[in-house]
Amino acid sequence: MTAPFFGLGQIEVARKRIDGHVRRTFTDLSPSLSNRMGQPVWLKLEHQQITGSFKLRGATNAVLALDDAARARGIVAVSTGNHGRALAHAARQAGARAVICMSNLVPQAKIDGIAALGAEIRIIGHSQDEAQREVDRLIAEDGMTTIPPFDHPEVIAGQGTLGLELLDDVPDVDTVLVQLSGGGLISGVAAAIKAHRPDMRIIGITMERGAAMHASLRAGKPVEVEELPTLADSLGGGIGLDNRFTFAMTRALVDDVILLSEEEIAAGICHCYYREGQIVEGSGSVGVAALLANKVRSNGPIAVILSGGNIDMTDHRTLVCGGAP
């Protein structure tokens, strides 16, 4: 089974291209979750990636795929935080200027992390769609090169390398829980896995508050949703009304979508800390949260991606000490 507009070959090329530039993260068995589910539960520790999230895979692949002229014009993108951090790192490694545009819903800790990597920061409006207008202006007026956070072939291919690693580590996995936002991660992972194992179940996990891809799947086309504050802030933002790849790929390859409340996401963060010894941000914890909320059933081993760890440590301390989400 292959996705529309996309093939396994592009993911294999990406794997070779980014080798040595990103970290091959571990896949560890969780005794506590395995006992709870009655099946082996494996955690893909992608929050331990160099920039703290899976986004480095796609950003690095896309930057390395640019020609010299495009790189010299500078790179610009919209981000909810983790893509910006990854792109800032990849651009600095390549010697390119990077401008990251974000809304004022992005947590300050993520903004500071991007700035520390040398990128220029633009805070625009109250949503990712508003920040995208500044990206469009910089492309039109300054000729900058854009690498969007999800709806881009090289970004999707880079994220798909995570799926290949999961297959290498847990070849008998039955169900994979993947964060669902703009669809770059789940499209790449699903394309990689289902090319080898079309019977494997891919389940998208997202929050109840402002889940644009879920709303678009229900509508049968990309739609806009109101962007709302959420513990899973990296899953916020729209998918673009002119979405070219990830909407079609998600619709074709994803078997189910699960929505989580803020309380359930908070429980996922706390479990990762107390039972797994991992500091994980809200979006990174949603797969664990879905298991804790008894929203997943599987007839075999389960793989859960811990996609990011870039959480404000003051907020994390409040949550794990029993504060309200």
PDB file of C-alpha atoms in Angstrom:
ATOM      1  CA  MET A   1       0.000   0.000   0.000  1.00  0.00           C
ATOM      2  CA  THR A   2       1.380   3.409  -0.932  1.00  0.00           C
ATOM      3  CA  ALA A   3       0.186   6.899  -0.219  1.00  0.00           C
ATOM      4  CA  PRO A   4      -1.023   9.372  -2.841  1.00  0.00           C
ATOM      5  CA  PHE A   5       1.833  11.406  -4.362  1.00  0.00           C
ATOM      6  CA  PHE A   6       4.436   9.648  -2.251  1.00  0.00           C
ATOM      7  CA  GLY A   7       6.640   6.580  -2.253  1.00  0.00           C
ATOM      8  CA  LEU A   8       8.930   4.618   0.012  1.00  0.00           C
ATOM      9  CA  GLY A   9      11.916   5.510  -2.180  1.00  0.00           C
ATOM     10  CA  GLN A  10      11.855   9.132  -1.012  1.00  0.00           C
ATOM     11  CA  ILE A  11      11.991   8.017   2.622  1.00  0.00           C
ATOM     12  CA  GLU A  12      14.916   5.701   1.929  1.00  0.00           C
ATOM     13  CA  VAL A  13      16.772   8.584   0.241  1.00  0.00           C
ATOM     14  CA  ALA A  14      16.021  10.794   3.254  1.00  0.00           C
ATOM     15  CA  ARG A  15      17.391   8.160   5.612  1.00  0.00           C
ATOM     16  CA  LYS A  16      20.733   8.195   3.799  1.00  0.00           C
ATOM     17  CA  ARG A  17      20.770  11.988   3.498  1.00  0.00           C
ATOM     18  CA  ILE A  18      20.233  12.743   7.185  1.00  0.00           C
ATOM     19  CA  ASP A  19      22.459   9.943   8.486  1.00  0.00           C
ATOM     20  CA  GLY A  20      25.029  11.538  10.771  1.00  0.00           C
ATOM     21  CA  HIS A  21      23.025  14.765  11.048  1.00  0.00           C
ATOM     22  CA  VAL A  22      20.273  13.524  13.374  1.00  0.00           C
ATOM     23  CA  ARG A  23      20.196  11.090  16.266  1.00  0.00           C
ATOM     24  CA  ARG A  24      18.915   7.538  15.872  1.00  0.00           C
ATOM     25  CA  THR A  25      16.717   7.467  18.967  1.00  0.00           C
ATOM     26  CA  PHE A  26      16.111   4.414  21.151  1.00  0.00           C
ATOM     27  CA  THR A  27      12.963   2.303  21.306  1.00  0.00           C
ATOM     28  CA  ASP A  28      12.442   1.060  24.884  1.00  0.00           C
ATOM     29  CA  LEU A  29       9.944  -1.380  26.387  1.00  0.00           C
ATOM     30  CA  SER A  30       7.627   0.119  29.017  1.00  0.00           C
ATOM     31  CA  PRO A  31       6.920  -2.475  31.734  1.00  0.00           C
ATOM     32  CA  SER A  32       4.176  -0.350  33.321  1.00  0.00           C
ATOM     33  CA  LEU A  33       2.243   0.220  30.099  1.00  0.00           C
ATOM     34  CA  SER A  34       2.836  -3.351  28.884  1.00  0.00           C
ATOM     35  CA  ASN A  35       1.313  -4.666  32.082  1.00  0.00           C
ATOM     36  CA  ARG A  36      -1.640  -2.316  31.719  1.00  0.00           C
ATOM     37  CA  MET A  37      -2.349  -3.242  28.096  1.00  0.00           C
ATOM     38  CA  GLY A  38      -1.591  -6.964  28.276  1.00  0.00           C
ATOM     39  CA  GLN A  39       0.664  -6.455  25.241  1.00  0.00           C
ATOM     40  CA  PRO A  40       4.263  -5.230  24.869  1.00  0.00           C
ATOM     41  CA  VAL A  41       4.277  -1.421  24.659  1.00  0.00           C
ATOM     42  CA  TRP A  42       7.362   0.133  23.112  1.00  0.00           C
ATOM     43  CA  LEU A  43       8.252   3.816  23.487  1.00  0.00           C
ATOM     44  CA  LYS A  44      10.121   5.551  20.663  1.00  0.00           C
ATOM     45  CA  LEU A  45      12.167   8.137  22.578  1.00  0.00           C
ATOM     46  CA  GLU A  46      12.148  10.821  19.910  1.00  0.00           C
ATOM     47  CA  HIS A  47      11.979  13.573  22.534  1.00  0.00           C
ATOM     48  CA  GLN A  48      15.673  12.804  23.003  1.00  0.00           C
ATOM     49  CA  GLN A  49      16.405  14.009  19.470  1.00  0.00           C
ATOM     50  CA  ILE A  50      19.109  16.715  19.211  1.00  0.00           C
ATOM     51  CA  THR A  51      16.605  19.599  19.180  1.00  0.00           C
ATOM     52  CA  GLY A  52      14.141  17.834  21.456  1.00  0.00           C
ATOM     53  CA  SER A  53      11.652  16.631  18.831  1.00  0.00           C
ATOM     54  CA  PHE A  54      11.159  14.562  15.671  1.00  0.00           C
ATOM     55  CA  LYS A  55      10.992  17.748  13.630  1.00  0.00           C
ATOM     56  CA  LEU A  56      14.759  17.713  13.124  1.00  0.00           C
ATOM     57  CA  ARG A  57      14.402  14.802  10.719  1.00  0.00           C
ATOM     58  CA  GLY A  58      12.192  16.606   8.219  1.00  0.00           C
ATOM     59  CA  ALA A  59      13.876  19.991   8.601  1.00  0.00           C
ATOM     60  CA  THR A  60      17.343  18.533   8.063  1.00  0.00           C
ATOM     61  CA  ASN A  61      16.272  16.528   5.035  1.00  0.00           C
ATOM     62  CA  ALA A  62      14.609  19.565   3.471  1.00  0.00           C
ATOM     63  CA  VAL A  63      17.545  21.921   4.097  1.00  0.00           C
ATOM     64  CA  LEU A  64      20.100  19.433   2.763  1.00  0.00           C
ATOM     65  CA  ALA A  65      17.963  18.897  -0.347  1.00  0.00           C
ATOM     66  CA  LEU A  66      18.043  22.625  -1.254  1.00  0.00           C
ATOM     67  CA  ASP A  67      20.358  23.865  -3.969  1.00  0.00           C
ATOM     68  CA  ASP A  68      22.959  26.513  -3.138  1.00  0.00           C
ATOM     69  CA  ALA A  69      20.893  29.378  -4.583  1.00  0.00           C
ATOM     70  CA  ALA A  70      17.822  28.565  -2.540  1.00  0.00           C
ATOM     71  CA  ARG A  71      19.888  28.206   0.626  1.00  0.00           C
ATOM     72  CA  ALA A  72      21.615  31.530  -0.013  1.00  0.00           C
ATOM     73  CA  ARG A  73      18.275  33.370  -0.183  1.00  0.00           C
ATOM     74  CA  GLY A  74      17.592  32.378   3.420  1.00  0.00           C
ATOM     75  CA  ILE A  75      14.987  30.041   4.881  1.00  0.00           C
ATOM     76  CA  VAL A  76      11.650  31.097   6.369  1.00  0.00           C
ATOM     77  CA  ALA A  77       8.876  29.077   7.978  1.00  0.00           C
ATOM     78  CA  VAL A  78       5.856  29.212  10.247  1.00  0.00           C
ATOM     79  CA  SER A  79       6.022  27.095  13.387  1.00  0.00           C
ATOM     80  CA  THR A  80       4.300  26.204  16.649  1.00  0.00           C
ATOM     81  CA  GLY A  81       7.790  25.833  18.127  1.00  0.00           C
ATOM     82  CA  ASN A  82       9.450  22.504  17.396  1.00  0.00           C
ATOM     83  CA  HIS A  83       9.717  22.891  13.614  1.00  0.00           C
ATOM     84  CA  GLY A  84      11.240  26.328  14.140  1.00  0.00           C
ATOM     85  CA  ARG A  85      13.817  24.932  16.533  1.00  0.00           C
ATOM     86  CA  ALA A  86      14.694  22.126  14.142  1.00  0.00           C
ATOM     87  CA  LEU A  87      14.902  24.432  11.163  1.00  0.00           C
ATOM     88  CA  ALA A  88      17.047  26.927  13.072  1.00  0.00           C
ATOM     89  CA  HIS A  89      19.477  24.106  13.907  1.00  0.00           C
ATOM     90  CA  ALA A  90      19.533  22.713  10.362  1.00  0.00           C
ATOM     91  CA  ALA A  91      19.964  26.165   8.819  1.00  0.00           C
ATOM     92  CA  ARG A  92      22.827  27.044  11.171  1.00  0.00           C
ATOM     93  CA  GLN A  93      24.567  23.765  10.312  1.00  0.00           C
ATOM     94  CA  ALA A  94      24.209  24.668   6.624  1.00  0.00           C
ATOM     95  CA  GLY A  95      25.339  28.276   7.106  1.00  0.00           C
ATOM     96  CA  ALA A  96      21.971  29.739   6.068  1.00  0.00           C
ATOM     97  CA  ARG A  97      19.856  32.563   7.485  1.00  0.00           C
ATOM     98  CA  ALA A  98      16.607  31.418   9.122  1.00  0.00           C
ATOM     99  CA  VAL A  99      13.498  33.436   9.986  1.00  0.00           C
ATOM    100  CA  ILE A 100      10.827  31.699  12.079  1.00  0.00           C
ATOM    101  CA  CYS A 101       7.312  33.173  12.263  1.00  0.00           C
ATOM    102  CA  MET A 102       5.053  32.184  15.176  1.00  0.00           C
ATOM    103  CA  SER A 103       1.822  33.256  16.827  1.00  0.00           C
ATOM    104  CA  ASN A 104       1.651  34.545  20.381  1.00  0.00           C
ATOM    105  CA  LEU A 105       0.241  31.156  21.472  1.00  0.00           C
ATOM    106  CA  VAL A 106       3.712  29.589  21.202  1.00  0.00           C
ATOM    107  CA  PRO A 107       5.212  29.119  24.697  1.00  0.00           C
ATOM    108  CA  GLN A 108       8.106  31.412  25.572  1.00  0.00           C
ATOM    109  CA  ALA A 109      10.397  28.458  26.301  1.00  0.00           C
ATOM    110  CA  LYS A 110      10.087  27.333  22.677  1.00  0.00           C
ATOM    111  CA  ILE A 111      10.656  30.857  21.365  1.00  0.00           C
ATOM    112  CA  ASP A 112      13.783  31.180  23.509  1.00  0.00           C
ATOM    113  CA  GLY A 113      15.076  27.831  22.281  1.00  0.00           C
ATOM    114  CA  ILE A 114      14.752  28.932  18.655  1.00  0.00           C
ATOM    115  CA  ALA A 115      16.431  32.268  19.295  1.00  0.00           C
ATOM    116  CA  ALA A 116      19.342  30.521  21.026  1.00  0.00           C
ATOM    117  CA  LEU A 117      20.072  28.708  17.759  1.00  0.00           C
ATOM    118  CA  GLY A 118      20.532  31.998  15.913  1.00  0.00           C
ATOM    119  CA  ALA A 119      17.248  32.278  14.031  1.00  0.00           C
ATOM    120  CA  GLU A 120      15.364  35.552  13.645  1.00  0.00           C
ATOM    121  CA  ILE A 121      11.989  35.518  15.393  1.00  0.00           C
ATOM    122  CA  ARG A 122       8.751  37.130  14.210  1.00  0.00           C
ATOM    123  CA  ILE A 123       5.694  36.909  16.512  1.00  0.00           C
ATOM    124  CA  ILE A 124       2.559  37.565  14.466  1.00  0.00           C
ATOM    125  CA  GLY A 125      -1.095  37.372  15.536  1.00  0.00           C
ATOM    126  CA  HIS A 126      -3.055  34.741  17.418  1.00  0.00           C
ATOM    127  CA  SER A 127      -2.793  31.730  15.110  1.00  0.00           C
ATOM    128  CA  GLN A 128      -0.452  29.845  12.855  1.00  0.00           C
ATOM    129  CA  ASP A 129      -2.487  31.034   9.870  1.00  0.00           C
ATOM    130  CA  GLU A 130      -1.801  34.669  10.807  1.00  0.00           C
ATOM    131  CA  ALA A 131       1.910  33.956  11.215  1.00  0.00           C
ATOM    132  CA  GLN A 132       1.876  32.321   7.779  1.00  0.00           C
ATOM    133  CA  ARG A 133       1.000  35.689   6.220  1.00  0.00           C
ATOM    134  CA  GLU A 134       4.376  37.046   7.326  1.00  0.00           C
ATOM    135  CA  VAL A 135       6.056  34.019   5.755  1.00  0.00           C
ATOM    136  CA  ASP A 136       4.218  34.721   2.501  1.00  0.00           C
ATOM    137  CA  ARG A 137       5.352  38.356   2.609  1.00  0.00           C
ATOM    138  CA  LEU A 138       9.010  37.425   3.086  1.00  0.00           C
ATOM    139  CA  ILE A 139       8.810  34.993   0.184  1.00  0.00           C
ATOM    140  CA  ALA A 140       7.211  37.590  -2.099  1.00  0.00           C
ATOM    141  CA  GLU A 141       9.280  40.623  -1.092  1.00  0.00           C
ATOM    142  CA  ASP A 142      12.654  39.157  -0.106  1.00  0.00           C
ATOM    143  CA  GLY A 143      12.713  35.998  -2.197  1.00  0.00           C
ATOM    144  CA  MET A 144      13.282  33.747   0.810  1.00  0.00           C
ATOM    145  CA  THR A 145      12.914  29.972   0.561  1.00  0.00           C
ATOM    146  CA  THR A 146      10.187  28.411   2.668  1.00  0.00           C
ATOM    147  CA  ILE A 147      10.283  25.013   4.330  1.00  0.00           C
ATOM    148  CA  PRO A 148       6.825  24.524   5.857  1.00  0.00           C
ATOM    149  CA  PRO A 149       6.368  22.401   8.972  1.00  0.00           C
ATOM    150  CA  PHE A 150       4.476  19.482   7.415  1.00  0.00           C
ATOM    151  CA  ASP A 151       3.015  19.811   3.901  1.00  0.00           C
ATOM    152  CA  HIS A 152       6.299  19.387   2.012  1.00  0.00           C
ATOM    153  CA  PRO A 153       7.692  16.238   0.336  1.00  0.00           C
ATOM    154  CA  GLU A 154      11.180  16.413   1.854  1.00  0.00           C
ATOM    155  CA  VAL A 155       9.768  17.158   5.310  1.00  0.00           C
ATOM    156  CA  ILE A 156       7.371  14.198   5.094  1.00  0.00           C
ATOM    157  CA  ALA A 157      10.166  11.937   3.851  1.00  0.00           C
ATOM    158  CA  GLY A 158      12.410  12.993   6.722  1.00  0.00           C
ATOM    159  CA  GLN A 159       9.712  12.255   9.281  1.00  0.00           C
ATOM    160  CA  GLY A 160       9.146   8.904   7.618  1.00  0.00           C
ATOM    161  CA  THR A 161      12.637   7.782   8.640  1.00  0.00           C
ATOM    162  CA  LEU A 162      11.227   7.408  12.157  1.00  0.00           C
ATOM    163  CA  GLY A 163       8.841   4.785  10.807  1.00  0.00           C
ATOM    164  CA  LEU A 164      11.713   2.834   9.261  1.00  0.00           C
ATOM    165  CA  GLU A 165      13.522   2.826  12.611  1.00  0.00           C
ATOM    166  CA  LEU A 166      10.405   1.520  14.359  1.00  0.00           C
ATOM    167  CA  LEU A 167      10.164  -1.343  11.866  1.00  0.00           C
ATOM    168  CA  ASP A 168      13.820  -2.182  12.446  1.00  0.00           C
ATOM    169  CA  ASP A 169      13.377  -2.168  16.235  1.00  0.00           C
ATOM    170  CA  VAL A 170       9.928  -3.765  16.608  1.00  0.00           C
ATOM    171  CA  PRO A 171       9.160  -5.704  13.395  1.00  0.00           C
ATOM    172  CA  ASP A 172       6.167  -7.500  14.936  1.00  0.00           C
ATOM    173  CA  VAL A 173       4.371  -4.317  16.086  1.00  0.00           C
ATOM    174  CA  ASP A 174       0.600  -4.367  15.551  1.00  0.00           C
ATOM    175  CA  THR A 175      -0.452  -0.777  16.358  1.00  0.00           C
ATOM    176  CA  VAL A 176       1.477   2.494  16.176  1.00  0.00           C
ATOM    177  CA  LEU A 177       0.267   5.598  18.007  1.00  0.00           C
ATOM    178  CA  VAL A 178       1.345   8.776  16.233  1.00  0.00           C
ATOM    179  CA  GLN A 179       0.797  12.449  17.017  1.00  0.00           C
ATOM    180  CA  LEU A 180      -1.652  14.082  14.602  1.00  0.00           C
ATOM    181  CA  SER A 181      -1.421  17.778  13.787  1.00  0.00           C
ATOM    182  CA  GLY A 182      -0.623  19.015  10.287  1.00  0.00           C
ATOM    183  CA  GLY A 183       0.030  15.426   9.296  1.00  0.00           C
ATOM    184  CA  GLY A 184       3.719  15.473   8.373  1.00  0.00           C
ATOM    185  CA  LEU A 185       4.778  12.950  10.994  1.00  0.00           C
ATOM    186  CA  ILE A 186       1.865  10.567  10.616  1.00  0.00           C
ATOM    187  CA  SER A 187       1.995  10.724   6.795  1.00  0.00           C
ATOM    188  CA  GLY A 188       5.697   9.885   6.696  1.00  0.00           C
ATOM    189  CA  VAL A 189       5.525   7.188   9.372  1.00  0.00           C
ATOM    190  CA  ALA A 190       2.431   5.596   7.839  1.00  0.00           C
ATOM    191  CA  ALA A 191       3.900   5.641   4.318  1.00  0.00           C
ATOM    192  CA  ALA A 192       7.109   3.984   5.552  1.00  0.00           C
ATOM    193  CA  ILE A 193       5.403   1.352   7.666  1.00  0.00           C
ATOM    194  CA  LYS A 194       2.500   0.434   5.404  1.00  0.00           C
ATOM    195  CA  ALA A 195       4.795   0.025   2.414  1.00  0.00           C
ATOM    196  CA  HIS A 196       6.280  -2.923   4.352  1.00  0.00           C
ATOM    197  CA  ARG A 197       3.325  -3.899   6.581  1.00  0.00           C
ATOM    198  CA  PRO A 198      -0.013  -2.822   5.074  1.00  0.00           C
ATOM    199  CA  ASP A 199      -1.833  -4.688   7.852  1.00  0.00           C
ATOM    200  CA  MET A 200      -0.330  -2.561  10.622  1.00  0.00           C
ATOM    201  CA  ARG A 201      -2.717  -0.124  12.320  1.00  0.00           C
ATOM    202  CA  ILE A 202      -1.741   3.556  12.429  1.00  0.00           C
ATOM    203  CA  ILE A 203      -3.729   5.613  14.935  1.00  0.00           C
ATOM    204  CA  GLY A 204      -3.535   9.387  15.086  1.00  0.00           C
ATOM    205  CA  ILE A 205      -3.693  11.003  18.524  1.00  0.00           C
ATOM    206  CA  THR A 206      -4.582  14.643  19.025  1.00  0.00           C
ATOM    207  CA  MET A 207      -6.300  17.020  21.434  1.00  0.00           C
ATOM    208  CA  GLU A 208      -9.980  17.940  21.578  1.00  0.00           C
ATOM    209  CA  ARG A 209      -9.199  21.688  21.436  1.00  0.00           C
ATOM    210  CA  GLY A 210      -8.709  22.938  17.872  1.00  0.00           C
ATOM    211  CA  ALA A 211      -7.731  19.711  16.074  1.00  0.00           C
ATOM    212  CA  ALA A 212      -7.593  20.921  12.471  1.00  0.00           C
ATOM    213  CA  MET A 213      -6.757  17.648  10.725  1.00  0.00           C
ATOM    214  CA  HIS A 214      -9.506  15.785  12.589  1.00  0.00           C
ATOM    215  CA  ALA A 215     -12.037  18.443  11.634  1.00  0.00           C
ATOM    216  CA  SER A 216     -10.824  18.333   8.027  1.00  0.00           C
ATOM    217  CA  LEU A 217     -11.113  14.549   7.837  1.00  0.00           C
ATOM    218  CA  ARG A 218     -14.683  14.770   9.109  1.00  0.00           C
ATOM    219  CA  ALA A 219     -15.506  17.484   6.568  1.00  0.00           C
ATOM    220  CA  GLY A 220     -13.869  15.582   3.710  1.00  0.00           C
ATOM    221  CA  LYS A 221     -11.649  18.550   2.835  1.00  0.00           C
ATOM    222  CA  PRO A 222      -9.211  20.937   4.558  1.00  0.00           C
ATOM    223  CA  VAL A 223     -11.059  23.377   6.804  1.00  0.00           C
ATOM    224  CA  GLU A 224     -10.069  26.126   9.203  1.00  0.00           C
ATOM    225  CA  VAL A 225     -10.602  25.760  12.954  1.00  0.00           C
ATOM    226  CA  GLU A 226     -10.147  28.164  15.815  1.00  0.00           C
ATOM    227  CA  GLU A 227      -6.704  27.723  17.359  1.00  0.00           C
ATOM    228  CA  LEU A 228      -7.040  27.372  21.139  1.00  0.00           C
ATOM    229  CA  PRO A 229      -4.568  27.159  24.021  1.00  0.00           C
ATOM    230  CA  THR A 230      -3.753  23.534  24.880  1.00  0.00           C
ATOM    231  CA  LEU A 231      -1.169  21.497  26.754  1.00  0.00           C
ATOM    232  CA  ALA A 232      -0.466  19.868  23.390  1.00  0.00           C
ATOM    233  CA  ASP A 233       0.555  23.229  21.909  1.00  0.00           C
ATOM    234  CA  SER A 234       2.754  21.648  19.217  1.00  0.00           C
ATOM    235  CA  LEU A 235      -0.360  20.012  17.743  1.00  0.00           C
ATOM    236  CA  GLY A 236      -2.071  23.368  17.171  1.00  0.00           C
ATOM    237  CA  GLY A 237      -2.483  25.256  13.920  1.00  0.00           C
ATOM    238  CA  GLY A 238      -4.291  24.667  10.656  1.00  0.00           C
ATOM    239  CA  ILE A 239      -3.422  22.280   7.838  1.00  0.00           C
ATOM    240  CA  GLY A 240      -3.816  24.866   5.058  1.00  0.00           C
ATOM    241  CA  LEU A 241      -6.824  25.121   2.779  1.00  0.00           C
ATOM    242  CA  ASP A 242      -4.519  24.432  -0.181  1.00  0.00           C
ATOM    243  CA  ASN A 243      -2.967  21.371   1.477  1.00  0.00           C
ATOM    244  CA  ARG A 244      -1.182  19.319  -1.190  1.00  0.00           C
ATOM    245  CA  PHE A 245       0.006  16.159   0.534  1.00  0.00           C
ATOM    246  CA  THR A 246      -0.726  15.447   4.177  1.00  0.00           C
ATOM    247  CA  PHE A 247      -4.517  15.628   4.122  1.00  0.00           C
ATOM    248  CA  ALA A 248      -4.766  13.045   1.324  1.00  0.00           C
ATOM    249  CA  MET A 249      -2.068  10.865   2.894  1.00  0.00           C
ATOM    250  CA  THR A 250      -3.660  10.968   6.337  1.00  0.00           C
ATOM    251  CA  ARG A 251      -7.075  10.121   4.906  1.00  0.00           C
ATOM    252  CA  ALA A 252      -5.623   7.198   2.923  1.00  0.00           C
ATOM    253  CA  LEU A 253      -3.252   5.714   5.487  1.00  0.00           C
ATOM    254  CA  VAL A 254      -4.510   6.429   9.011  1.00  0.00           C
ATOM    255  CA  ASP A 255      -6.872   3.846  10.499  1.00  0.00           C
ATOM    256  CA  ASP A 256      -8.366   5.880  13.351  1.00  0.00           C
ATOM    257  CA  VAL A 257      -8.104   9.198  15.206  1.00  0.00           C
ATOM    258  CA  ILE A 258      -8.402   9.595  18.984  1.00  0.00           C
ATOM    259  CA  LEU A 259      -9.139  12.896  20.738  1.00  0.00           C
ATOM    260  CA  LEU A 260      -7.917  13.706  24.242  1.00  0.00           C
ATOM    261  CA  SER A 261      -9.023  16.155  26.918  1.00  0.00           C
ATOM    262  CA  GLU A 262      -6.582  18.466  28.650  1.00  0.00           C
ATOM    263  CA  GLU A 263      -6.841  16.354  31.813  1.00  0.00           C
ATOM    264  CA  GLU A 264      -5.946  13.206  29.868  1.00  0.00           C
ATOM    265  CA  ILE A 265      -2.924  14.923  28.295  1.00  0.00           C
ATOM    266  CA  ALA A 266      -1.777  16.085  31.731  1.00  0.00           C
ATOM    267  CA  ALA A 267      -2.036  12.500  32.982  1.00  0.00           C
ATOM    268  CA  GLY A 268       0.194  11.422  30.092  1.00  0.00           C
ATOM    269  CA  ILE A 269       2.854  13.969  31.020  1.00  0.00           C
ATOM    270  CA  CYS A 270       2.781  12.821  34.643  1.00  0.00           C
ATOM    271  CA  HIS A 271       2.971   9.123  33.753  1.00  0.00           C
ATOM    272  CA  CYS A 272       5.985   9.730  31.494  1.00  0.00           C
ATOM    273  CA  TYR A 273       7.746  11.453  34.378  1.00  0.00           C
ATOM    274  CA  TYR A 274       6.863   9.216  37.311  1.00  0.00           C
ATOM    275  CA  ARG A 275       6.687   5.789  35.642  1.00  0.00           C
ATOM    276  CA  GLU A 276       8.966   6.119  32.601  1.00  0.00           C
ATOM    277  CA  GLY A 277      11.511   8.635  33.900  1.00  0.00           C
ATOM    278  CA  GLN A 278      11.015  10.879  30.861  1.00  0.00           C
ATOM    279  CA  ILE A 279      10.341  14.615  30.628  1.00  0.00           C
ATOM    280  CA  VAL A 280       7.896  14.920  27.733  1.00  0.00           C
ATOM    281  CA  GLU A 281       5.832  17.861  26.495  1.00  0.00           C
ATOM    282  CA  GLY A 282       2.062  17.661  26.111  1.00  0.00           C
ATOM    283  CA  SER A 283       2.074  16.766  22.429  1.00  0.00           C
ATOM    284  CA  GLY A 284       4.782  14.179  23.020  1.00  0.00           C
ATOM    285  CA  SER A 285       2.728  12.437  25.710  1.00  0.00           C
ATOM    286  CA  VAL A 286      -0.556  11.981  23.831  1.00  0.00           C
ATOM    287  CA  GLY A 287       0.061   8.362  22.829  1.00  0.00           C
ATOM    288  CA  VAL A 288       0.720   7.414  26.436  1.00  0.00           C
ATOM    289  CA  ALA A 289      -2.313   9.480  27.468  1.00  0.00           C
ATOM    290  CA  ALA A 290      -4.532   7.544  25.042  1.00  0.00           C
ATOM    291  CA  LEU A 291      -3.428   4.252  26.595  1.00  0.00           C
ATOM    292  CA  LEU A 292      -4.048   5.533  30.123  1.00  0.00           C
ATOM    293  CA  ALA A 293      -7.522   6.725  29.067  1.00  0.00           C
ATOM    294  CA  ASN A 294      -8.372   3.228  27.757  1.00  0.00           C
ATOM    295  CA  LYS A 295      -8.993   4.611  24.270  1.00  0.00           C
ATOM    296  CA  VAL A 296      -6.752   2.114  22.423  1.00  0.00           C
ATOM    297  CA  ARG A 297      -7.235  -1.579  21.735  1.00  0.00           C
ATOM    298  CA  SER A 298      -4.611  -3.783  20.100  1.00  0.00           C
ATOM    299  CA  ASN A 299      -4.191  -7.472  19.340  1.00  0.00           C
ATOM    300  CA  GLY A 300      -0.412  -7.259  19.432  1.00  0.00           C
ATOM    301  CA  PRO A 301       2.595  -5.122  20.373  1.00  0.00           C
ATOM    302  CA  ILE A 302       2.064  -1.363  20.478  1.00  0.00           C
ATOM    303  CA  ALA A 303       4.564   1.364  19.564  1.00  0.00           C
ATOM    304  CA  VAL A 304       4.120   4.844  21.012  1.00  0.00           C
ATOM    305  CA  ILE A 305       6.080   7.842  19.777  1.00  0.00           C
ATOM    306  CA  LEU A 306       7.236  10.311  22.426  1.00  0.00           C
ATOM    307  CA  SER A 307       7.592  13.041  19.833  1.00  0.00           C
ATOM    308  CA  GLY A 308       8.957  15.992  21.815  1.00  0.00           C
ATOM    309  CA  GLY A 309      10.323  17.159  25.138  1.00  0.00           C
ATOM    310  CA  ASN A 310      10.436  20.929  24.765  1.00  0.00           C
ATOM    311  CA  ILE A 311       8.202  21.833  27.694  1.00  0.00           C
ATOM    312  CA  ASP A 312       8.586  24.833  29.972  1.00  0.00           C
ATOM    313  CA  MET A 313      10.060  23.321  33.121  1.00  0.00           C
ATOM    314  CA  THR A 314       8.015  25.560  35.417  1.00  0.00           C
ATOM    315  CA  ASP A 315       4.836  24.306  33.763  1.00  0.00           C
ATOM    316  CA  HIS A 316       6.111  20.740  33.952  1.00  0.00           C
ATOM    317  CA  ARG A 317       6.831  21.041  37.657  1.00  0.00           C
ATOM    318  CA  THR A 318       3.346  22.435  38.275  1.00  0.00           C
ATOM    319  CA  LEU A 319       1.728  19.516  36.455  1.00  0.00           C
ATOM    320  CA  VAL A 320       3.731  16.712  38.024  1.00  0.00           C
ATOM    321  CA  CYS A 321       3.181  18.241  41.463  1.00  0.00           C
ATOM    322  CA  GLY A 322      -0.574  18.088  41.001  1.00  0.00           C
ATOM    323  CA  GLY A 323      -1.366  21.512  39.574  1.00  0.00           C
ATOM    324  CA  ALA A 324      -4.334  22.027  37.244  1.00  0.00           C
ATOM    325  CA  PRO A 325      -3.621  21.772  33.499  1.00  0.00           C
TER     326      PRO A 325
END
